[in-house]
PDB file of C-alpha atoms in Angstrom:
ATOM      1  CA  MET A   1      26.483  43.253  48.856  1.00 87.00           C
ATOM      2  CA  ARG A   2      28.192  46.216  50.649  1.00 96.00           C
ATOM      3  CA  ILE A   3      32.114  45.476  50.055  1.00 98.00           C
ATOM      4  CA  ALA A   4      34.638  47.373  52.550  1.00 98.00           C
ATOM      5  CA  TYR A   5      38.150  46.211  50.993  1.00 98.00           C
ATOM      6  CA  MET A   6      40.755  46.709  54.327  1.00 98.00           C
ATOM      7  CA  ILE A   7      44.405  47.687  51.907  1.00 98.00           C
ATOM      8  CA  ALA A   8      47.533  47.502  53.467  1.00 97.00           C
ATOM      9  CA  ALA A   9      50.535  48.954  50.971  1.00 97.00           C
ATOM     10  CA  HIS A  10      53.496  50.500  51.051  1.00 95.00           C
ATOM     11  CA  THR A  11      54.843  50.601  47.808  1.00 95.00           C
ATOM     12  CA  ASP A  12      53.468  50.797  43.713  1.00 97.00           C
ATOM     13  CA  PRO A  13      51.032  53.618  43.979  1.00 97.00           C
ATOM     14  CA  ILE A  14      50.328  52.384  40.224  1.00 97.00           C
ATOM     15  CA  GLN A  15      49.606  49.244  40.967  1.00 98.00           C
ATOM     16  CA  LEU A  16      47.100  49.804  43.940  1.00 98.00           C
ATOM     17  CA  ARG A  17      45.630  52.265  41.932  1.00 98.00           C
ATOM     18  CA  ARG A  18      44.544  49.185  39.651  1.00 98.00           C
ATOM     19  CA  LEU A  19      43.795  47.067  42.221  1.00 98.00           C
ATOM     20  CA  VAL A  20      41.127  49.854  43.303  1.00 98.00           C
ATOM     21  CA  ILE A  21      39.931  50.540  40.481  1.00 98.00           C
ATOM     22  CA  SER A  22      39.240  46.516  39.304  1.00 98.00           C
ATOM     23  CA  LEU A  23      37.066  46.208  42.467  1.00 98.00           C
ATOM     24  CA  ASN A  24      35.149  49.319  42.419  1.00 97.00           C
ATOM     25  CA  GLY A  25      31.613  49.710  42.141  1.00 94.00           C
ATOM     26  CA  GLU A  26      28.422  50.592  43.808  1.00 93.00           C
ATOM     27  CA  ASP A  27      28.118  50.205  47.863  1.00 94.00           C
ATOM     28  CA  ILE A  28      31.892  49.389  47.342  1.00 97.00           C
ATOM     29  CA  GLU A  29      34.473  51.191  50.088  1.00 98.00           C
ATOM     30  CA  PHE A  30      38.773  51.003  50.292  1.00 98.00           C
ATOM     31  CA  PHE A  31      40.041  51.988  53.601  1.00 98.00           C
ATOM     32  CA  ILE A  32      43.822  52.010  53.068  1.00 98.00           C
ATOM     33  CA  HIS A  33      46.964  52.344  54.728  1.00 98.00           C
ATOM     34  CA  ILE A  34      50.167  53.661  53.939  1.00 98.00           C
ATOM     35  CA  ASP A  35      53.411  52.360  56.071  1.00 96.00           C
ATOM     36  CA  LYS A  36      54.291  56.154  57.934  1.00 95.00           C
ATOM     37  CA  LYS A  37      58.089  55.441  56.509  1.00 93.00           C
ATOM     38  CA  ASN A  38      56.852  55.769  52.695  1.00 95.00           C
ATOM     39  CA  ASP A  39      55.614  59.113  50.918  1.00 96.00           C
ATOM     40  CA  ILE A  40      52.044  59.274  50.414  1.00 97.00           C
ATOM     41  CA  GLN A  41      51.851  61.458  47.962  1.00 97.00           C
ATOM     42  CA  PRO A  42      52.242  59.772  45.344  1.00 97.00           C
ATOM     43  CA  PHE A  43      49.274  57.174  46.717  1.00 97.00           C
ATOM     44  CA  LEU A  44      47.321  60.381  47.001  1.00 96.00           C
ATOM     45  CA  ARG A  45      47.729  61.426  43.298  1.00 96.00           C
ATOM     46  CA  GLU A  46      46.851  58.602  41.968  1.00 95.00           C
ATOM     47  CA  LEU A  47      43.778  57.842  43.788  1.00 96.00           C
ATOM     48  CA  ASN A  48      41.655  60.949  44.295  1.00 93.00           C
ATOM     49  CA  LEU A  49      38.328  58.756  44.458  1.00 96.00           C
ATOM     50  CA  GLU A  50      34.991  59.639  47.090  1.00 95.00           C
ATOM     51  CA  ASN A  51      35.040  56.111  48.116  1.00 97.00           C
ATOM     52  CA  VAL A  52      38.409  55.769  48.737  1.00 98.00           C
ATOM     53  CA  HIS A  53      39.696  56.610  52.166  1.00 98.00           C
ATOM     54  CA  PHE A  54      43.697  57.034  53.298  1.00 98.00           C
ATOM     55  CA  LEU A  55      44.074  56.243  57.043  1.00 97.00           C
ATOM     56  CA  LYS A  56      45.340  59.904  58.430  1.00 95.00           C
ATOM     57  CA  ASN A  57      46.946  58.135  61.516  1.00 93.00           C
ATOM     58  CA  ARG A  58      49.763  55.828  59.979  1.00 96.00           C
ATOM     59  CA  ILE A  59      51.909  53.613  61.637  1.00 95.00           C
ATOM     60  CA  SER A  60      55.407  52.802  60.736  1.00 92.00           C
ATOM     61  CA  THR A  61      55.258  49.649  60.067  1.00 91.00           C
ATOM     62  CA  SER A  62      58.292  46.568  60.539  1.00 87.00           C
ATOM     63  CA  TRP A  63      57.738  43.296  59.103  1.00 85.00           C
ATOM     64  CA  GLY A  64      56.226  40.463  61.639  1.00 87.00           C
ATOM     65  CA  GLY A  65      55.871  42.894  64.432  1.00 89.00           C
ATOM     66  CA  PHE A  66      53.416  43.868  66.070  1.00 91.00           C
ATOM     67  CA  SER A  67      52.897  47.447  64.076  1.00 93.00           C
ATOM     68  CA  GLN A  68      51.050  45.302  61.890  1.00 95.00           C
ATOM     69  CA  CYS A  69      48.597  44.140  63.765  1.00 95.00           C
ATOM     70  CA  GLU A  70      48.129  48.012  64.701  1.00 95.00           C
ATOM     71  CA  TYR A  71      47.056  48.822  61.469  1.00 96.00           C
ATOM     72  CA  GLN A  72      45.255  46.114  60.963  1.00 96.00           C
ATOM     73  CA  LYS A  73      43.373  47.237  64.587  1.00 96.00           C
ATOM     74  CA  ALA A  74      43.177  51.049  63.516  1.00 97.00           C
ATOM     75  CA  LEU A  75      41.714  50.048  59.584  1.00 98.00           C
ATOM     76  CA  ILE A  76      39.242  47.756  61.034  1.00 98.00           C
ATOM     77  CA  LYS A  77      38.493  51.008  63.879  1.00 97.00           C
ATOM     78  CA  ALA A  78      37.785  53.296  60.257  1.00 98.00           C
ATOM     79  CA  VAL A  79      35.407  50.269  58.817  1.00 98.00           C
ATOM     80  CA  LEU A  80      33.281  50.363  61.769  1.00 98.00           C
ATOM     81  CA  ASN A  81      32.950  54.062  62.724  1.00 97.00           C
ATOM     82  CA  PHE A  82      32.028  54.712  58.873  1.00 97.00           C
ATOM     83  CA  GLU A  83      28.434  55.890  58.085  1.00 94.00           C
ATOM     84  CA  LYS A  84      27.513  52.641  56.232  1.00 92.00           C
ATOM     85  CA  LYS A  85      27.597  49.027  57.427  1.00 96.00           C
ATOM     86  CA  PHE A  86      28.995  46.379  55.443  1.00 97.00           C
ATOM     87  CA  ASP A  87      28.203  42.946  54.739  1.00 97.00           C
ATOM     88  CA  ARG A  88      31.876  41.620  53.863  1.00 98.00           C
ATOM     89  CA  VAL A  89      35.088  43.150  54.482  1.00 98.00           C
ATOM     90  CA  PHE A  90      38.504  42.004  53.350  1.00 98.00           C
ATOM     91  CA  PHE A  91      41.518  42.412  54.269  1.00 98.00           C
ATOM     92  CA  LEU A  92      44.183  42.826  51.246  1.00 98.00           C
ATOM     93  CA  SER A  93      47.597  43.647  49.946  1.00 97.00           C
ATOM     94  CA  GLY A  94      48.326  46.971  47.852  1.00 97.00           C
ATOM     95  CA  LEU A  95      50.135  43.683  45.842  1.00 97.00           C
ATOM     96  CA  ASP A  96      46.870  41.688  45.383  1.00 98.00           C
ATOM     97  CA  TYR A  97      44.989  41.556  42.094  1.00 98.00           C
ATOM     98  CA  PRO A  98      41.546  40.028  41.889  1.00 98.00           C
ATOM     99  CA  LEU A  99      41.084  36.795  39.230  1.00 98.00           C
ATOM    100  CA  TRP A 100      37.516  36.793  39.690  1.00 97.00           C
ATOM    101  CA  SER A 101      34.856  39.209  37.967  1.00 96.00           C
ATOM    102  CA  ASN A 102      32.994  41.716  41.101  1.00 96.00           C
ATOM    103  CA  GLN A 103      29.811  40.298  39.973  1.00 95.00           C
ATOM    104  CA  ARG A 104      31.423  36.623  40.495  1.00 96.00           C
ATOM    105  CA  ILE A 105      32.916  37.552  43.925  1.00 97.00           C
ATOM    106  CA  SER A 106      29.499  39.403  44.713  1.00 96.00           C
ATOM    107  CA  SER A 107      27.192  36.069  44.250  1.00 95.00           C
ATOM    108  CA  TYR A 108      30.238  34.096  45.709  1.00 96.00           C
ATOM    109  CA  LEU A 109      29.377  36.004  48.961  1.00 97.00           C
ATOM    110  CA  SER A 110      25.765  35.814  48.885  1.00 96.00           C
ATOM    111  CA  GLU A 111      26.209  32.415  48.566  1.00 96.00           C
ATOM    112  CA  PHE A 112      27.923  31.436  51.086  1.00 96.00           C
ATOM    113  CA  SER A 113      26.659  34.594  53.727  1.00 94.00           C
ATOM    114  CA  ASP A 114      27.503  32.874  56.972  1.00 92.00           C
ATOM    115  CA  LYS A 115      30.627  31.593  56.108  1.00 97.00           C
ATOM    116  CA  GLU A 116      34.164  32.973  57.570  1.00 98.00           C
ATOM    117  CA  PHE A 117      36.294  33.250  54.785  1.00 98.00           C
ATOM    118  CA  ILE A 118      39.696  32.559  57.286  1.00 98.00           C
ATOM    119  CA  MET A 119      41.610  29.630  57.478  1.00 97.00           C
ATOM    120  CA  GLY A 120      43.272  28.976  61.292  1.00 96.00           C
ATOM    121  CA  MET A 121      45.284  25.868  62.679  1.00 95.00           C
ATOM    122  CA  ASN A 122      45.783  25.272  66.046  1.00 95.00           C
ATOM    123  CA  LEU A 123      49.116  26.641  66.707  1.00 94.00           C
ATOM    124  CA  THR A 124      49.295  25.924  70.555  1.00 95.00           C
ATOM    125  CA  ASP A 125      49.146  21.761  69.657  1.00 93.00           C
ATOM    126  CA  CYS A 126      51.519  21.626  66.643  1.00 89.00           C
ATOM    127  CA  PHE A 127      55.076  20.704  67.716  1.00 84.00           C
ATOM    128  CA  ASN A 128      56.179  19.434  64.127  1.00 82.00           C
ATOM    129  CA  PRO A 129      58.059  21.301  62.645  1.00 82.00           C
ATOM    130  CA  PRO A 130      59.421  22.439  65.962  1.00 79.00           C
ATOM    131  CA  LYS A 131      59.954  25.290  64.932  1.00 82.00           C
ATOM    132  CA  MET A 132      56.209  26.321  65.063  1.00 86.00           C
ATOM    133  CA  GLN A 133      56.380  26.507  68.552  1.00 87.00           C
ATOM    134  CA  THR A 134      58.886  29.523  68.690  1.00 86.00           C
ATOM    135  CA  ARG A 135      56.449  31.744  66.985  1.00 84.00           C
ATOM    136  CA  VAL A 136      55.013  31.655  69.851  1.00 87.00           C
ATOM    137  CA  CYS A 137      57.068  31.020  72.733  1.00 85.00           C
ATOM    138  CA  GLN A 138      59.968  32.578  71.947  1.00 85.00           C
ATOM    139  CA  TYR A 139      60.443  36.557  73.348  1.00 82.00           C
ATOM    140  CA  HIS A 140      60.519  38.658  69.599  1.00 80.00           C
ATOM    141  CA  PHE A 141      61.067  42.365  69.350  1.00 81.00           C
ATOM    142  CA  ARG A 142      60.816  43.105  65.790  1.00 74.00           C
ATOM    143  CA  ASP A 143      59.459  46.788  66.386  1.00 75.00           C
ATOM    144  CA  LEU A 144      62.346  48.128  67.781  1.00 69.00           C
ATOM    145  CA  SER A 145      62.687  51.635  66.647  1.00 70.00           C
ATOM    146  CA  PHE A 146      66.124  52.476  66.972  1.00 65.00           C
ATOM    147  CA  GLY A 147      69.319  52.412  65.142  1.00 63.00           C
ATOM    148  CA  ASN A 148      69.695  50.915  61.869  1.00 69.00           C
ATOM    149  CA  ALA A 149      68.171  48.097  60.292  1.00 69.00           C
ATOM    150  CA  PHE A 150      70.923  45.981  60.302  1.00 72.00           C
ATOM    151  CA  LEU A 151      71.731  47.123  64.369  1.00 73.00           C
ATOM    152  CA  ARG A 152      68.120  46.705  65.551  1.00 69.00           C
ATOM    153  CA  ARG A 153      68.184  42.632  63.678  1.00 72.00           C
ATOM    154  CA  LEU A 154      71.550  42.332  65.806  1.00 75.00           C
ATOM    155  CA  ILE A 155      70.220  43.533  68.736  1.00 74.00           C
ATOM    156  CA  TYR A 156      66.570  41.622  68.627  1.00 68.00           C
ATOM    157  CA  GLY A 157      68.347  38.254  67.435  1.00 74.00           C
ATOM    158  CA  ILE A 158      70.444  38.582  70.620  1.00 78.00           C
ATOM    159  CA  VAL A 159      68.165  39.390  72.933  1.00 75.00           C
ATOM    160  CA  ARG A 160      65.587  36.607  71.444  1.00 74.00           C
ATOM    161  CA  GLU A 161      68.995  34.060  72.090  1.00 78.00           C
ATOM    162  CA  ALA A 162      69.735  35.213  75.333  1.00 79.00           C
ATOM    163  CA  LEU A 163      66.254  34.848  76.566  1.00 76.00           C
ATOM    164  CA  ASP A 164      65.921  31.548  75.190  1.00 77.00           C
ATOM    165  CA  LEU A 165      69.289  29.937  76.336  1.00 78.00           C
ATOM    166  CA  LEU A 166      67.907  31.159  79.866  1.00 79.00           C
ATOM    167  CA  GLN A 167      64.559  29.817  78.990  1.00 77.00           C
ATOM    168  CA  ILE A 168      62.416  32.330  79.440  1.00 76.00           C
ATOM    169  CA  ARG A 169      59.504  31.893  77.409  1.00 87.00           C
ATOM    170  CA  LYS A 170      55.911  32.570  77.354  1.00 90.00           C
ATOM    171  CA  LYS A 171      53.294  29.706  77.323  1.00 92.00           C
ATOM    172  CA  ASN A 172      51.818  28.690  74.215  1.00 93.00           C
ATOM    173  CA  TYR A 173      48.410  29.662  74.932  1.00 93.00           C
ATOM    174  CA  ILE A 174      46.244  32.669  76.173  1.00 95.00           C
ATOM    175  CA  CYS A 175      44.676  33.289  79.417  1.00 92.00           C
ATOM    176  CA  ILE A 176      41.733  35.154  79.309  1.00 89.00           C
ATOM    177  CA  GLY A 177      40.389  35.304  82.635  1.00 85.00           C
ATOM    178  CA  LYS A 178      39.895  31.766  83.849  1.00 87.00           C
ATOM    179  CA  GLU A 179      40.474  30.256  80.490  1.00 91.00           C
ATOM    180  CA  LYS A 180      43.213  29.067  78.699  1.00 93.00           C
ATOM    181  CA  HIS A 181      42.458  30.362  74.365  1.00 95.00           C
ATOM    182  CA  LYS A 182      43.960  28.091  72.102  1.00 96.00           C
ATOM    183  CA  VAL A 183      46.794  30.409  69.695  1.00 96.00           C
ATOM    184  CA  TYR A 184      45.522  29.836  65.782  1.00 97.00           C
ATOM    185  CA  CYS A 185      47.647  30.907  62.777  1.00 95.00           C
ATOM    186  CA  GLY A 186      46.367  31.679  59.383  1.00 95.00           C
ATOM    187  CA  SER A 187      47.083  33.899  56.529  1.00 94.00           C
ATOM    188  CA  SER A 188      47.070  38.342  57.147  1.00 93.00           C
ATOM    189  CA  TRP A 189      44.953  38.128  54.112  1.00 95.00           C
ATOM    190  CA  TRP A 190      40.766  36.968  54.652  1.00 97.00           C
ATOM    191  CA  CYS A 191      37.165  37.756  54.276  1.00 98.00           C
ATOM    192  CA  LEU A 192      34.802  38.228  57.706  1.00 98.00           C
ATOM    193  CA  THR A 193      31.362  39.368  57.733  1.00 98.00           C
ATOM    194  CA  GLY A 194      30.651  42.506  59.279  1.00 97.00           C
ATOM    195  CA  ASP A 195      29.249  41.269  62.700  1.00 97.00           C
ATOM    196  CA  CYS A 196      32.373  38.895  63.003  1.00 98.00           C
ATOM    197  CA  LEU A 197      34.814  41.579  62.703  1.00 98.00           C
ATOM    198  CA  LYS A 198      33.074  44.106  65.234  1.00 98.00           C
ATOM    199  CA  PHE A 199      33.509  40.844  67.693  1.00 97.00           C
ATOM    200  CA  VAL A 200      37.023  41.022  66.900  1.00 97.00           C
ATOM    201  CA  TYR A 201      37.641  44.986  67.551  1.00 97.00           C
ATOM    202  CA  ASP A 202      35.722  44.561  70.433  1.00 97.00           C
ATOM    203  CA  THR A 203      37.323  41.725  71.769  1.00 96.00           C
ATOM    204  CA  ILE A 204      40.967  43.563  70.874  1.00 94.00           C
ATOM    205  CA  CYS A 205      39.719  46.850  72.748  1.00 93.00           C
ATOM    206  CA  THR A 206      38.371  44.580  75.961  1.00 92.00           C
ATOM    207  CA  ASP A 207      40.420  41.678  76.365  1.00 90.00           C
ATOM    208  CA  LYS A 208      44.011  43.371  76.671  1.00 90.00           C
ATOM    209  CA  GLU A 209      45.298  40.167  77.391  1.00 92.00           C
ATOM    210  CA  TYR A 210      45.952  39.653  73.671  1.00 93.00           C
ATOM    211  CA  GLN A 211      47.665  42.811  73.000  1.00 91.00           C
ATOM    212  CA  ARG A 212      50.138  42.126  75.499  1.00 92.00           C
ATOM    213  CA  TYR A 213      51.056  38.493  74.500  1.00 93.00           C
ATOM    214  CA  PHE A 214      50.969  39.133  70.879  1.00 93.00           C
ATOM    215  CA  LYS A 215      53.289  42.312  70.831  1.00 92.00           C
ATOM    216  CA  THR A 216      55.889  39.487  71.656  1.00 90.00           C
ATOM    217  CA  CYS A 217      55.240  36.998  69.028  1.00 89.00           C
ATOM    218  CA  LEU A 218      56.456  36.560  65.442  1.00 89.00           C
ATOM    219  CA  ALA A 219      54.505  37.796  62.660  1.00 91.00           C
ATOM    220  CA  PRO A 220      51.271  37.971  64.662  1.00 94.00           C
ATOM    221  CA  ASP A 221      49.219  39.538  62.060  1.00 95.00           C
ATOM    222  CA  GLU A 222      48.876  35.782  61.024  1.00 95.00           C
ATOM    223  CA  MET A 223      47.633  35.053  64.505  1.00 95.00           C
ATOM    224  CA  LEU A 224      45.760  37.624  66.682  1.00 97.00           C
ATOM    225  CA  VAL A 225      42.461  37.903  64.473  1.00 97.00           C
ATOM    226  CA  GLN A 226      42.875  33.873  63.649  1.00 97.00           C
ATOM    227  CA  THR A 227      43.343  33.628  67.766  1.00 97.00           C
ATOM    228  CA  ILE A 228      40.288  35.338  68.371  1.00 97.00           C
ATOM    229  CA  VAL A 229      37.677  34.313  65.898  1.00 98.00           C
ATOM    230  CA  PHE A 230      38.537  30.343  66.307  1.00 98.00           C
ATOM    231  CA  ASN A 231      37.577  31.015  70.253  1.00 97.00           C
ATOM    232  CA  SER A 232      34.883  31.966  69.248  1.00 97.00           C
ATOM    233  CA  LYS A 233      31.094  31.131  68.331  1.00 97.00           C
ATOM    234  CA  TYR A 234      31.998  32.155  64.790  1.00 98.00           C
ATOM    235  CA  ALA A 235      34.537  29.193  64.837  1.00 98.00           C
ATOM    236  CA  LYS A 236      31.985  26.835  63.452  1.00 97.00           C
ATOM    237  CA  LYS A 237      32.015  29.330  60.405  1.00 98.00           C
ATOM    238  CA  ALA A 238      35.951  29.292  59.832  1.00 98.00           C
ATOM    239  CA  ILE A 239      37.948  27.249  57.592  1.00 97.00           C
ATOM    240  CA  LEU A 240      39.987  25.109  60.161  1.00 97.00           C
ATOM    241  CA  HIS A 241      42.780  23.506  59.259  1.00 95.00           C
ATOM    242  CA  GLU A 242      43.821  19.989  60.967  1.00 92.00           C
ATOM    243  CA  GLY A 243      46.621  18.042  60.459  1.00 86.00           C
ATOM    244  CA  GLU A 244      50.128  19.123  60.141  1.00 86.00           C
ATOM    245  CA  TYR A 245      51.288  22.162  59.257  1.00 88.00           C
ATOM    246  CA  PRO A 246      51.051  23.026  55.478  1.00 89.00           C
ATOM    247  CA  GLY A 247      52.956  26.046  55.224  1.00 86.00           C
ATOM    248  CA  LEU A 248      51.501  29.815  54.529  1.00 85.00           C
ATOM    249  CA  VAL A 249      50.249  28.405  51.120  1.00 89.00           C
ATOM    250  CA  GLY A 250      48.113  25.841  52.763  1.00 92.00           C
ATOM    251  CA  LEU A 251      46.486  28.533  54.733  1.00 93.00           C
ATOM    252  CA  THR A 252      45.349  31.292  52.413  1.00 94.00           C
ATOM    253  CA  PRO A 253      41.855  30.123  51.662  1.00 95.00           C
ATOM    254  CA  LEU A 254      41.068  33.118  48.772  1.00 96.00           C
ATOM    255  CA  HIS A 255      44.197  33.846  47.292  1.00 97.00           C
ATOM    256  CA  TYR A 256      46.727  32.142  45.368  1.00 96.00           C
ATOM    257  CA  ILE A 257      50.947  32.610  45.924  1.00 95.00           C
ATOM    258  CA  GLU A 258      53.414  30.580  46.364  1.00 93.00           C
ATOM    259  CA  TYR A 259      56.417  31.271  49.266  1.00 87.00           C
ATOM    260  CA  ASN A 260      59.568  30.062  49.205  1.00 82.00           C
ATOM    261  CA  GLY A 261      61.263  32.368  51.386  1.00 79.00           C
ATOM    262  CA  GLU A 262      59.810  34.996  49.782  1.00 86.00           C
ATOM    263  CA  ILE A 263      56.196  35.034  48.054  1.00 90.00           C
ATOM    264  CA  ARG A 264      56.601  35.558  44.333  1.00 94.00           C
ATOM    265  CA  VAL A 265      55.624  37.841  41.693  1.00 97.00           C
ATOM    266  CA  TYR A 266      53.942  37.086  38.998  1.00 97.00           C
ATOM    267  CA  ASP A 267      53.771  38.148  35.002  1.00 97.00           C
ATOM    268  CA  GLU A 268      52.215  36.901  31.622  1.00 97.00           C
ATOM    269  CA  ASP A 269      53.368  32.995  31.180  1.00 97.00           C
ATOM    270  CA  ASP A 270      51.695  32.547  35.037  1.00 97.00           C
ATOM    271  CA  PHE A 271      48.273  33.550  33.399  1.00 97.00           C
ATOM    272  CA  GLU A 272      46.809  30.207  32.955  1.00 97.00           C
ATOM    273  CA  MET A 273      47.595  28.549  36.091  1.00 97.00           C
ATOM    274  CA  LEU A 274      46.854  31.790  37.584  1.00 97.00           C
ATOM    275  CA  ILE A 275      42.648  31.163  36.443  1.00 96.00           C
ATOM    276  CA  ASN A 276      42.754  27.847  36.450  1.00 96.00           C
ATOM    277  CA  SER A 277      43.470  27.686  39.865  1.00 95.00           C
ATOM    278  CA  GLY A 278      39.486  29.212  41.579  1.00 95.00           C
ATOM    279  CA  LYS A 279      41.209  31.214  43.681  1.00 97.00           C
ATOM    280  CA  MET A 280      39.662  34.766  44.118  1.00 97.00           C
ATOM    281  CA  PHE A 281      42.851  36.686  44.401  1.00 98.00           C
ATOM    282  CA  VAL A 282      46.224  36.556  43.268  1.00 97.00           C
ATOM    283  CA  ARG A 283      48.899  37.707  45.207  1.00 95.00           C
ATOM    284  CA  LYS A 284      51.768  39.324  44.242  1.00 94.00           C
ATOM    285  CA  VAL A 285      51.754  41.538  41.649  1.00 98.00           C
ATOM    286  CA  LYS A 286      54.060  44.657  40.235  1.00 97.00           C
ATOM    287  CA  SER A 287      54.294  47.542  37.791  1.00 97.00           C
ATOM    288  CA  GLY A 288      57.058  47.001  35.607  1.00 96.00           C
ATOM    289  CA  ILE A 289      56.420  43.152  36.092  1.00 97.00           C
ATOM    290  CA  SER A 290      53.221  41.801  35.905  1.00 98.00           C
ATOM    291  CA  ASP A 291      51.462  45.161  33.580  1.00 97.00           C
ATOM    292  CA  LYS A 292      50.691  42.533  30.779  1.00 98.00           C
ATOM    293  CA  LEU A 293      49.344  39.557  32.761  1.00 98.00           C
ATOM    294  CA  ILE A 294      47.072  42.165  34.423  1.00 98.00           C
ATOM    295  CA  SER A 295      45.791  42.965  30.694  1.00 97.00           C
ATOM    296  CA  LYS A 296      45.072  39.804  30.502  1.00 97.00           C
ATOM    297  CA  ILE A 297      43.353  38.973  34.025  1.00 97.00           C
ATOM    298  CA  ASP A 298      41.640  41.974  32.714  1.00 97.00           C
ATOM    299  CA  GLN A 299      40.141  40.730  29.534  1.00 96.00           C
ATOM    300  CA  TYR A 300      39.347  37.185  31.548  1.00 96.00           C
ATOM    301  CA  ARG A 301      37.007  39.583  34.009  1.00 96.00           C
ATOM    302  CA  GLN A 302      35.453  41.642  31.750  1.00 94.00           C
ATOM    303  CA  HIS A 303      34.241  38.401  29.373  1.00 88.00           C
ATOM    304  CA  GLU A 304      33.030  36.751  32.742  1.00 82.00           C
ATOM    305  CA  LYS A 305      30.968  39.653  34.302  1.00 70.00           C
ATOM    306  CA  ASP A 306      29.376  39.692  30.372  1.00 64.00           C
ATOM    307  CA  ILE A 307      28.512  35.844  31.083  1.00 61.00           C
ATOM    308  CA  ILE A 308      27.338  36.394  34.160  1.00 57.00           C
ATOM    309  CA  THR A 309      24.841  39.228  33.416  1.00 56.00           C
ATOM    310  CA  ASP A 310      23.980  37.396  30.242  1.00 51.00           C
ATOM    311  CA  PHE A 311      23.307  35.152  32.016  1.00 43.00           C
TER     312      PHE A 311
END
């Protein structure tokens, strides 16, 4: 099983090293993007490994902006242009950590070799809660690059509300030629087959309407890849959520997360809950807070590896 891990990080180089070391193995490659606003040197010092590839052309990232899709695209391009071809490609955060042993991850992916581990829900037809429509119909400009952070947020909010009051809004679907593609949303963290990933990249490059549309959406990194996958032949192999919006937690197939305005950071007391969750990864952990938790997880993963190896 040839696996590539694409990782987006901007903080905590020590934790990023732990994540890479925990997943490292034969036929594994890591492709990492460090936010351009942050010093990359601490990350380079922590991860001087042959199979770790830091993107040289880095992007200054704004939460909820299209800049997050731009570094996704850059990571995907690096993976597809690599000398090896991959069976599976994960997209992770630098503050993730595996709960399963590498052997279990590989076995699971082999068992479900044609499944796309990405979840999506139809946002075009979701009107409950009503705010879900604002993610696509309102114009969002979160990548403004002038002034300080407060000024950017102020101007962004004023422009968004003014356009909305004037009823200047987008359609809640995308026109690709004569076809209307519904918009799907989910979690940024997923695992795709190599074939599906190439299709996603080719679509982004070919159908410029996708980029134009999502440049003014809120958190498009949770929609761009999902919308492409669920409007394609790969939809039947992906995970569709039907019904009311379940929140970010309910749309994250591989990670255990808790979200209440921000994603919770876990510590040693959460070990049993996380292991019993059945999820492949936890998000999120931090150096200085999650150290004892990570040590326990490492012991559990080693024990799980020994059981699988003996079996």
